[in-house]
Amino acid sequence: MRTITAELLTIGDEILYGQIVDTNSQWMSVALSNVGIKVIRKTTVGDLEEEILNAFAEAETRADIILITGGLGPTSDDITKPCLAKYFNCEVRIHEEALAEVTEFFKSRGRELTEINRQQAALPICCEKVTNKMGTAPGMWFERKGKVFVSMPGVPHEMKLMMTDIVVPKLQKTFQTPTIQHTVIRTVGIGESFLADKIQPWEQSLPPHFKLAYLPSLGEVRLRLTAMGENKDQLAAESNRLVEQLRPLAGEYIFGIGEDPLEVVLGNALCQKKLTLAVAESCTGGYLSHLITSAPGSSEYFLGGLVPYAYDIKMAQLGVNPETLNQFGAVSEETVIEMANLIRTKFNTDIGVATSGIAGPGGGTPEKPVGTVWIAYADKGKTQTRKLQLSKDRMINIRMTAIATLNLIRQNLPQ
Amino acid sequence: MRTITAELLTIGDEILYGQIVDTNSQWMSVALSNVGIKVIRKTTVGDLEEEILNAFAEAETRADIILITGGLGPTSDDITKPCLAKYFNCEVRIHEEALAEVTEFFKSRGRELTEINRQQAALPICCEKVTNKMGTAPGMWFERKGKVFVSMPGVPHEMKLMMTDIVVPKLQKTFQTPTIQHTVIRTVGIGESFLADKIQPWEQSLPPHFKLAYLPSLGEVRLRLTAMGENKDQLAAESNRLVEQLRPLAGEYIFGIGEDPLEVVLGNALCQKKLTLAVAESCTGGYLSHLITSAPGSSEYFLGGLVPYAYDIKMAQLGVNPETLNQFGAVSEETVIEMANLIRTKFNTDIGVATSGIAGPGGGTPEKPVGTVWIAYADKGKTQTRKLQLSKDRMINIRMTAIATLNLIRQNLPQ
């Protein structure tokens, strides 16, 4: 079977100047590789007609599919659309359906459609419109001599919805893509190299049509098991068997299979067990609550949280004993146990958790350097704590603490 | 003056497959643009000889400088070095100084030098070695017919030190680089196209050596003003003058000049005015507190927050009047005013803010569809509210609400 290839072309001076990091192309790579399309090159060029036209022509000689992002805004520095019209040699005209969509978009936000926005509904007549549900600039799909060009906005959430809903399924239909089965095994609480050591025998015994990748991120390591073949059901059954063989080696770290992150998997478990949760977070400063409430439907089990950031607020609003704070400090096992129990009683929930630590960059001492964190879990029957020794980076420490706290809840869930 | 141009070439399958995000090239872009070298293209190719050699040749036709990262590891899939030797048509031999360095590197870590690592000291004889103080693979500097190729490791901290210490200064000396002045003007509370309409006369009157770019993100639009010339001080003075001319047209939306995001600019203002802040957030679920506390030093002005997610918690923990909730609902101007005043009194702060809305995807009604949000600001003397009609996307609504709330504080700061 022939490999279907794609090139990703990003257009925008802001990326060449380094003012934004291009995260789109990584996301797109994953989305394409999930359906068996191989990305062979990524290119970024600036907002210059000659550069853009050259990049189109070069990409067309190499790949089956050319996916373009950026340069579709309403302002004069955005020239992707006129460049595409020139490249495909066709005129630009107001597209009635696109105009209706952009008009509706503005109407639903109670805002007037300006002439500059009206022009976003003008499209080269030789392309097919790709609806943009999240913004005003439609995407464009061009086909010529077996090659496909798709132009999408650079705004990540607009591009992602367009890819997922329209572009990827249409590419699968246009090109006969091979059958690929990805299984994502999600682990938490263990580092990449330790995990690799533990699962080495399993990894070495994988059949040749399976490939394993380690995808570490802050506090979590995902294992992606990729199978390529012809029969989807057979590949899925083989993958499931392999996951079961992995469990005896690393089961305690596996919190889920698939795309759901820890906060969603945990939320589902709380929902199913009809348990409620409240949090008292100091060093995480609201991020733990945010993570929990980023899951739709979290109001079923999350009753609320308190961010007692100031020392006085810990006493006045949460009721932490001044003596505990005096004797052991805010960052201590004793304080964090009190916090978890207090928030549980105060909010009348089944489970209470608490975080307290030195997120940095300031506030460290020789005994409690930046990155020192205590977390606690409390339910009716027990209390559990953990001490973390994290990094010097504030945002990393906040994220790692929140993930470790969710994991502590997971490990202690009443049966 | 001629513009000195550079292309960035990243080599590695792991980037094409989307297994890692390429953050190197963004860092390199900034480092080069700071010294007036213009990045005109970024390219990523896989670990394939033909692809790599083609990419070298293409880049050489376009740019003065070709900076290559990746593919220098000791394993067989790393082929950047043999490709460079082939491209420049010269043999690879052990470089005595490089061998001494790599030997010392292993010795200092108490590890033995294996043959595979010894080979890292072999270099094409036509290149100049670029010392790698942080790792084992040396960089390589090639010059031919006025063009420079530099190959560096893909490991970020190794590449960065090499760039800062050796490559950038050597490029400045080799090419006579122009002076570039970037000014970033940060706005909030206005969309890209509306801002473009407002500032059109200013934009059209910009001198020819100035270029303007719009960099929109959720809830914010940055304007980047780039000037190129010879005298740094003169460009800076001109830029300042242009910013001052912009203020009468869009001053109310400009919250800062430079790299600091809204939460940091606002935090600095609160700190300077010695004002304290507390938040009561329902639909933002902790994200507003997180945004505020992501600024180092936020404990100076942020005393804490409450996330009264459940209906009962709004009454029991914050003290919202049950009648207000019954009569107007949780998502209403009346409720959010009470919340802002209550959190201010409860936490004894100068300023209290509150959010309540339907973040989605569920919970919408015909009168209050998903995306309906109320926010409120309260201080000793006044209360201000705003109604937002946002999107159907939960995470966007959370982010936009938090930004709008920070902006509401900014607009109402006591003098």
mmCIF file with all atom_site columns, N, CA and C in Angstrom, chain B residues 162-210:
data_model
loop_
_atom_site.group_PDB
_atom_site.id
_atom_site.type_symbol
_atom_site.label_atom_id
_atom_site.label_alt_id
_atom_site.label_comp_id
_atom_site.label_asym_id
_atom_site.label_entity_id
_atom_site.label_seq_id
_atom_site.pdbx_PDB_ins_code
_atom_site.Cartn_x
_atom_site.Cartn_y
_atom_site.Cartn_z
_atom_site.occupancy
_atom_site.B_iso_or_equiv
_atom_site.pdbx_formal_charge
_atom_site.auth_seq_id
_atom_site.auth_comp_id
_atom_site.auth_asym_id
_atom_site.auth_atom_id
_atom_site.pdbx_PDB_model_num
ATOM 1   N N  . MET B 1 162 ? 25.386  27.149 23.308 1.00 0.00 ? 162 MET B N  1
ATOM 2   C CA . MET B 1 162 ? 26.212  27.273 22.109 1.00 0.00 ? 162 MET B CA 1
ATOM 3   C C  . MET B 1 162 ? 25.872  28.547 21.327 1.00 0.00 ? 162 MET B C  1
ATOM 4   N N  . MET B 1 163 ? 24.582  28.792 21.170 1.00 0.00 ? 163 MET B N  1
ATOM 5   C CA . MET B 1 163 ? 24.131  29.988 20.447 1.00 0.00 ? 163 MET B CA 1
ATOM 6   C C  . MET B 1 163 ? 24.597  31.250 21.142 1.00 0.00 ? 163 MET B C  1
ATOM 7   N N  . THR B 1 164 ? 24.316  31.326 22.448 1.00 0.00 ? 164 THR B N  1
ATOM 8   C CA . THR B 1 164 ? 24.599  32.541 23.209 1.00 0.00 ? 164 THR B CA 1
ATOM 9   C C  . THR B 1 164 ? 26.096  32.825 23.281 1.00 0.00 ? 164 THR B C  1
ATOM 10  N N  . ASP B 1 165 ? 26.865  31.786 23.584 1.00 0.00 ? 165 ASP B N  1
ATOM 11  C CA . ASP B 1 165 ? 28.300  31.972 23.823 1.00 0.00 ? 165 ASP B CA 1
ATOM 12  C C  . ASP B 1 165 ? 29.096  32.128 22.530 1.00 0.00 ? 165 ASP B C  1
ATOM 13  N N  . ILE B 1 166 ? 28.747  31.372 21.524 1.00 0.00 ? 166 ILE B N  1
ATOM 14  C CA . ILE B 1 166 ? 29.640  31.284 20.354 1.00 0.00 ? 166 ILE B CA 1
ATOM 15  C C  . ILE B 1 166 ? 28.958  31.704 19.047 1.00 0.00 ? 166 ILE B C  1
ATOM 16  N N  . VAL B 1 167 ? 27.828  31.082 18.729 1.00 0.00 ? 167 VAL B N  1
ATOM 17  C CA . VAL B 1 167 ? 27.297  31.217 17.366 1.00 0.00 ? 167 VAL B CA 1
ATOM 18  C C  . VAL B 1 167 ? 26.803  32.639 17.073 1.00 0.00 ? 167 VAL B C  1
ATOM 19  N N  . VAL B 1 168 ? 25.983  33.212 17.958 1.00 0.00 ? 168 VAL B N  1
ATOM 20  C CA . VAL B 1 168 ? 25.447  34.544 17.693 1.00 0.00 ? 168 VAL B CA 1
ATOM 21  C C  . VAL B 1 168 ? 26.558  35.598 17.586 1.00 0.00 ? 168 VAL B C  1
ATOM 22  N N  . PRO B 1 169 ? 27.493  35.655 18.562 1.00 0.00 ? 169 PRO B N  1
ATOM 23  C CA . PRO B 1 169 ? 28.570  36.650 18.422 1.00 0.00 ? 169 PRO B CA 1
ATOM 24  C C  . PRO B 1 169 ? 29.391  36.459 17.137 1.00 0.00 ? 169 PRO B C  1
ATOM 25  N N  . LYS B 1 170 ? 29.634  35.211 16.762 1.00 0.00 ? 170 LYS B N  1
ATOM 26  C CA . LYS B 1 170 ? 30.428  34.940 15.558 1.00 0.00 ? 170 LYS B CA 1
ATOM 27  C C  . LYS B 1 170 ? 29.651  35.353 14.289 1.00 0.00 ? 170 LYS B C  1
ATOM 28  N N  . LEU B 1 171 ? 28.325  35.191 14.322 1.00 0.00 ? 171 LEU B N  1
ATOM 29  C CA . LEU B 1 171 ? 27.509  35.626 13.182 1.00 0.00 ? 171 LEU B CA 1
ATOM 30  C C  . LEU B 1 171 ? 27.514  37.150 13.066 1.00 0.00 ? 171 LEU B C  1
ATOM 31  N N  . GLN B 1 172 ? 27.438  37.822 14.216 1.00 0.00 ? 172 GLN B N  1
ATOM 32  C CA . GLN B 1 172 ? 27.453  39.296 14.201 1.00 0.00 ? 172 GLN B CA 1
ATOM 33  C C  . GLN B 1 172 ? 28.757  39.816 13.610 1.00 0.00 ? 172 GLN B C  1
ATOM 34  N N  . LYS B 1 173 ? 29.859  39.090 13.925 1.00 0.00 ? 173 LYS B N  1
ATOM 35  C CA . LYS B 1 173 ? 31.157  39.516 13.425 1.00 0.00 ? 173 LYS B CA 1
ATOM 36  C C  . LYS B 1 173 ? 31.287  39.206 11.929 1.00 0.00 ? 173 LYS B C  1
ATOM 37  N N  . THR B 1 174 ? 30.821  38.026 11.529 1.00 0.00 ? 174 THR B N  1
ATOM 38  C CA . THR B 1 174 ? 30.957  37.606 10.129 1.00 0.00 ? 174 THR B CA 1
ATOM 39  C C  . THR B 1 174 ? 30.099  38.464 9.197  1.00 0.00 ? 174 THR B C  1
ATOM 40  N N  . PHE B 1 175 ? 28.845  38.733 9.625  1.00 0.00 ? 175 PHE B N  1
ATOM 41  C CA . PHE B 1 175 ? 27.943  39.552 8.808  1.00 0.00 ? 175 PHE B CA 1
ATOM 42  C C  . PHE B 1 175 ? 27.783  40.889 9.518  1.00 0.00 ? 175 PHE B C  1
ATOM 43  N N  . GLN B 1 176 ? 27.692  41.965 8.775  1.00 0.00 ? 176 GLN B N  1
ATOM 44  C CA . GLN B 1 176 ? 27.439  43.233 9.458  1.00 0.00 ? 176 GLN B CA 1
ATOM 45  C C  . GLN B 1 176 ? 25.932  43.374 9.623  1.00 0.00 ? 176 GLN B C  1
ATOM 46  N N  . THR B 1 177 ? 25.454  43.105 10.825 1.00 0.00 ? 177 THR B N  1
ATOM 47  C CA . THR B 1 177 ? 24.014  43.007 11.018 1.00 0.00 ? 177 THR B CA 1
ATOM 48  C C  . THR B 1 177 ? 23.383  44.367 11.311 1.00 0.00 ? 177 THR B C  1
ATOM 49  N N  . PRO B 1 178 ? 22.136  44.599 10.803 1.00 0.00 ? 178 PRO B N  1
ATOM 50  C CA . PRO B 1 178 ? 21.439  45.861 11.052 1.00 0.00 ? 178 PRO B CA 1
ATOM 51  C C  . PRO B 1 178 ? 20.841  45.901 12.458 1.00 0.00 ? 178 PRO B C  1
ATOM 52  N N  . THR B 1 179 ? 20.259  47.018 12.806 1.00 0.00 ? 179 THR B N  1
ATOM 53  C CA . THR B 1 179 ? 19.624  47.170 14.105 1.00 0.00 ? 179 THR B CA 1
ATOM 54  C C  . THR B 1 179 ? 18.112  47.013 13.957 1.00 0.00 ? 179 THR B C  1
ATOM 55  N N  . ILE B 1 180 ? 17.527  46.222 14.857 1.00 0.00 ? 180 ILE B N  1
ATOM 56  C CA . ILE B 1 180 ? 16.086  46.010 14.827 1.00 0.00 ? 180 ILE B CA 1
ATOM 57  C C  . ILE B 1 180 ? 15.490  46.378 16.172 1.00 0.00 ? 180 ILE B C  1
ATOM 58  N N  . GLN B 1 181 ? 14.350  47.062 16.131 1.00 0.00 ? 181 GLN B N  1
ATOM 59  C CA . GLN B 1 181 ? 13.676  47.446 17.369 1.00 0.00 ? 181 GLN B CA 1
ATOM 60  C C  . GLN B 1 181 ? 12.245  46.908 17.332 1.00 0.00 ? 181 GLN B C  1
ATOM 61  N N  . HIS B 1 182 ? 11.917  45.995 18.282 1.00 0.00 ? 182 HIS B N  1
ATOM 62  C CA . HIS B 1 182 ? 10.547  45.500 18.380 1.00 0.00 ? 182 HIS B CA 1
ATOM 63  C C  . HIS B 1 182 ? 9.847   46.170 19.554 1.00 0.00 ? 182 HIS B C  1
ATOM 64  N N  . THR B 1 183 ? 8.616   46.633 19.334 1.00 0.00 ? 183 THR B N  1
ATOM 65  C CA . THR B 1 183 ? 7.809   47.153 20.436 1.00 0.00 ? 183 THR B CA 1
ATOM 66  C C  . THR B 1 183 ? 6.485   46.406 20.426 1.00 0.00 ? 183 THR B C  1
ATOM 67  N N  . VAL B 1 184 ? 6.125   45.803 21.559 1.00 0.00 ? 184 VAL B N  1
ATOM 68  C CA . VAL B 1 184 ? 4.858   45.073 21.630 1.00 0.00 ? 184 VAL B CA 1
ATOM 69  C C  . VAL B 1 184 ? 3.860   45.886 22.449 1.00 0.00 ? 184 VAL B C  1
ATOM 70  N N  . ILE B 1 185 ? 2.727   46.228 21.826 1.00 0.00 ? 185 ILE B N  1
ATOM 71  C CA . ILE B 1 185 ? 1.674   47.011 22.482 1.00 0.00 ? 185 ILE B CA 1
ATOM 72  C C  . ILE B 1 185 ? 0.543   46.046 22.803 1.00 0.00 ? 185 ILE B C  1
ATOM 73  N N  . ARG B 1 186 ? 0.193   45.924 24.080 1.00 0.00 ? 186 ARG B N  1
ATOM 74  C CA . ARG B 1 186 ? -0.783  44.900 24.486 1.00 0.00 ? 186 ARG B CA 1
ATOM 75  C C  . ARG B 1 186 ? -2.143  45.523 24.734 1.00 0.00 ? 186 ARG B C  1
ATOM 76  N N  . THR B 1 187 ? -3.182  44.977 24.081 1.00 0.00 ? 187 THR B N  1
ATOM 77  C CA . THR B 1 187 ? -4.542  45.493 24.262 1.00 0.00 ? 187 THR B CA 1
ATOM 78  C C  . THR B 1 187 ? -5.461  44.391 24.759 1.00 0.00 ? 187 THR B C  1
ATOM 79  N N  . VAL B 1 188 ? -6.537  44.815 25.424 1.00 0.00 ? 188 VAL B N  1
ATOM 80  C CA . VAL B 1 188 ? -7.534  43.863 25.923 1.00 0.00 ? 188 VAL B CA 1
ATOM 81  C C  . VAL B 1 188 ? -8.902  44.522 25.809 1.00 0.00 ? 188 VAL B C  1
ATOM 82  N N  . GLY B 1 189 ? -9.932  43.703 25.584 1.00 0.00 ? 189 GLY B N  1
ATOM 83  C CA . GLY B 1 189 ? -11.291 44.227 25.557 1.00 0.00 ? 189 GLY B CA 1
ATOM 84  C C  . GLY B 1 189 ? -11.770 44.672 24.193 1.00 0.00 ? 189 GLY B C  1
ATOM 85  N N  . ILE B 1 190 ? -11.029 44.366 23.156 1.00 0.00 ? 190 ILE B N  1
ATOM 86  C CA . ILE B 1 190 ? -11.451 44.735 21.798 1.00 0.00 ? 190 ILE B CA 1
ATOM 87  C C  . ILE B 1 190 ? -10.934 43.673 20.829 1.00 0.00 ? 190 ILE B C  1
ATOM 88  N N  . GLY B 1 191 ? -11.772 43.316 19.842 1.00 0.00 ? 191 GLY B N  1
ATOM 89  C CA . GLY B 1 191 ? -11.382 42.301 18.871 1.00 0.00 ? 191 GLY B CA 1
ATOM 90  C C  . GLY B 1 191 ? -10.438 42.863 17.824 1.00 0.00 ? 191 GLY B C  1
ATOM 91  N N  . GLU B 1 192 ? -9.757  41.948 17.121 1.00 0.00 ? 192 GLU B N  1
ATOM 92  C CA . GLU B 1 192 ? -8.735  42.336 16.145 1.00 0.00 ? 192 GLU B CA 1
ATOM 93  C C  . GLU B 1 192 ? -9.289  43.289 15.078 1.00 0.00 ? 192 GLU B C  1
ATOM 94  N N  . SER B 1 193 ? -10.452 42.955 14.514 1.00 0.00 ? 193 SER B N  1
ATOM 95  C CA . SER B 1 193 ? -10.928 43.759 13.388 1.00 0.00 ? 193 SER B CA 1
ATOM 96  C C  . SER B 1 193 ? -11.430 45.128 13.850 1.00 0.00 ? 193 SER B C  1
ATOM 97  N N  . PHE B 1 194 ? -12.024 45.187 15.046 1.00 0.00 ? 194 PHE B N  1
ATOM 98  C CA . PHE B 1 194 ? -12.478 46.476 15.573 1.00 0.00 ? 194 PHE B CA 1
ATOM 99  C C  . PHE B 1 194 ? -11.286 47.362 15.894 1.00 0.00 ? 194 PHE B C  1
ATOM 100 N N  . LEU B 1 195 ? -10.235 46.748 16.424 1.00 0.00 ? 195 LEU B N  1
ATOM 101 C CA . LEU B 1 195 ? -9.018  47.502 16.713 1.00 0.00 ? 195 LEU B CA 1
ATOM 102 C C  . LEU B 1 195 ? -8.417  48.026 15.405 1.00 0.00 ? 195 LEU B C  1
ATOM 103 N N  . ALA B 1 196 ? -8.394  47.146 14.399 1.00 0.00 ? 196 ALA B N  1
ATOM 104 C CA . ALA B 1 196 ? -7.837  47.544 13.095 1.00 0.00 ? 196 ALA B CA 1
ATOM 105 C C  . ALA B 1 196 ? -8.594  48.749 12.530 1.00 0.00 ? 196 ALA B C  1
ATOM 106 N N  . ASP B 1 197 ? -9.937  48.723 12.652 1.00 0.00 ? 197 ASP B N  1
ATOM 107 C CA . ASP B 1 197 ? -10.743 49.865 12.194 1.00 0.00 ? 197 ASP B CA 1
ATOM 108 C C  . ASP B 1 197 ? -10.349 51.148 12.911 1.00 0.00 ? 197 ASP B C  1
ATOM 109 N N  . LYS B 1 198 ? -10.232 51.036 14.243 1.00 0.00 ? 198 LYS B N  1
ATOM 110 C CA . LYS B 1 198 ? -9.956  52.222 15.058 1.00 0.00 ? 198 LYS B CA 1
ATOM 111 C C  . LYS B 1 198 ? -8.608  52.850 14.751 1.00 0.00 ? 198 LYS B C  1
ATOM 112 N N  . ILE B 1 199 ? -7.613  52.015 14.492 1.00 0.00 ? 199 ILE B N  1
ATOM 113 C CA . ILE B 1 199 ? -6.249  52.556 14.383 1.00 0.00 ? 199 ILE B CA 1
ATOM 114 C C  . ILE B 1 199 ? -5.790  52.674 12.933 1.00 0.00 ? 199 ILE B C  1
ATOM 115 N N  . GLN B 1 200 ? -6.724  52.486 12.000 1.00 0.00 ? 200 GLN B N  1
ATOM 116 C CA . GLN B 1 200 ? -6.370  52.510 10.581 1.00 0.00 ? 200 GLN B CA 1
ATOM 117 C C  . GLN B 1 200 ? -5.579  53.753 10.153 1.00 0.00 ? 200 GLN B C  1
ATOM 118 N N  . PRO B 1 201 ? -6.025  54.969 10.551 1.00 0.00 ? 201 PRO B N  1
ATOM 119 C CA . PRO B 1 201 ? -5.260  56.142 10.109 1.00 0.00 ? 201 PRO B CA 1
ATOM 120 C C  . PRO B 1 201 ? -3.818  56.126 10.600 1.00 0.00 ? 201 PRO B C  1
ATOM 121 N N  . TRP B 1 202 ? -3.642  55.666 11.829 1.00 0.00 ? 202 TRP B N  1
ATOM 122 C CA . TRP B 1 202 ? -2.298  55.583 12.409 1.00 0.00 ? 202 TRP B CA 1
ATOM 123 C C  . TRP B 1 202 ? -1.460  54.556 11.642 1.00 0.00 ? 202 TRP B C  1
ATOM 124 N N  . GLU B 1 203 ? -2.074  53.415 11.389 1.00 0.00 ? 203 GLU B N  1
ATOM 125 C CA . GLU B 1 203 ? -1.346  52.340 10.709 1.00 0.00 ? 203 GLU B CA 1
ATOM 126 C C  . GLU B 1 203 ? -0.895  52.791 9.319  1.00 0.00 ? 203 GLU B C  1
ATOM 127 N N  . GLN B 1 204 ? -1.808  53.520 8.632  1.00 0.00 ? 204 GLN B N  1
ATOM 128 C CA . GLN B 1 204 ? -1.475  53.933 7.272  1.00 0.00 ? 204 GLN B CA 1
ATOM 129 C C  . GLN B 1 204 ? -0.401  55.012 7.225  1.00 0.00 ? 204 GLN B C  1
ATOM 130 N N  . SER B 1 205 ? -0.219  55.703 8.349  1.00 0.00 ? 205 SER B N  1
ATOM 131 C CA . SER B 1 205 ? 0.783   56.775 8.345  1.00 0.00 ? 205 SER B CA 1
ATOM 132 C C  . SER B 1 205 ? 2.140   56.318 8.888  1.00 0.00 ? 205 SER B C  1
ATOM 133 N N  . LEU B 1 206 ? 2.299   55.025 9.137  1.00 0.00 ? 206 LEU B N  1
ATOM 134 C CA . LEU B 1 206 ? 3.581   54.539 9.673  1.00 0.00 ? 206 LEU B CA 1
ATOM 135 C C  . LEU B 1 206 ? 4.698   54.772 8.646  1.00 0.00 ? 206 LEU B C  1
ATOM 136 N N  . PRO B 1 207 ? 5.874   55.190 9.121  1.00 0.00 ? 207 PRO B N  1
ATOM 137 C CA . PRO B 1 207 ? 7.006   55.374 8.198  1.00 0.00 ? 207 PRO B CA 1
ATOM 138 C C  . PRO B 1 207 ? 7.359   54.031 7.523  1.00 0.00 ? 207 PRO B C  1
ATOM 139 N N  . PRO B 1 208 ? 7.945   54.075 6.343  1.00 0.00 ? 208 PRO B N  1
ATOM 140 C CA . PRO B 1 208 ? 8.207   52.841 5.595  1.00 0.00 ? 208 PRO B CA 1
ATOM 141 C C  . PRO B 1 208 ? 9.149   51.850 6.297  1.00 0.00 ? 208 PRO B C  1
ATOM 142 N N  . HIS B 1 209 ? 10.014  52.319 7.193  1.00 0.00 ? 209 HIS B N  1
ATOM 143 C CA . HIS B 1 209 ? 10.898  51.363 7.865  1.00 0.00 ? 209 HIS B CA 1
ATOM 144 C C  . HIS B 1 209 ? 10.226  50.735 9.102  1.00 0.00 ? 209 HIS B C  1
ATOM 145 N N  . PHE B 1 210 ? 8.918   50.996 9.279  1.00 0.00 ? 210 PHE B N  1
ATOM 146 C CA . PHE B 1 210 ? 8.156   50.352 10.359 1.00 0.00 ? 210 PHE B CA 1
ATOM 147 C C  . PHE B 1 210 ? 7.168   49.353 9.776  1.00 0.00 ? 210 PHE B C  1
#
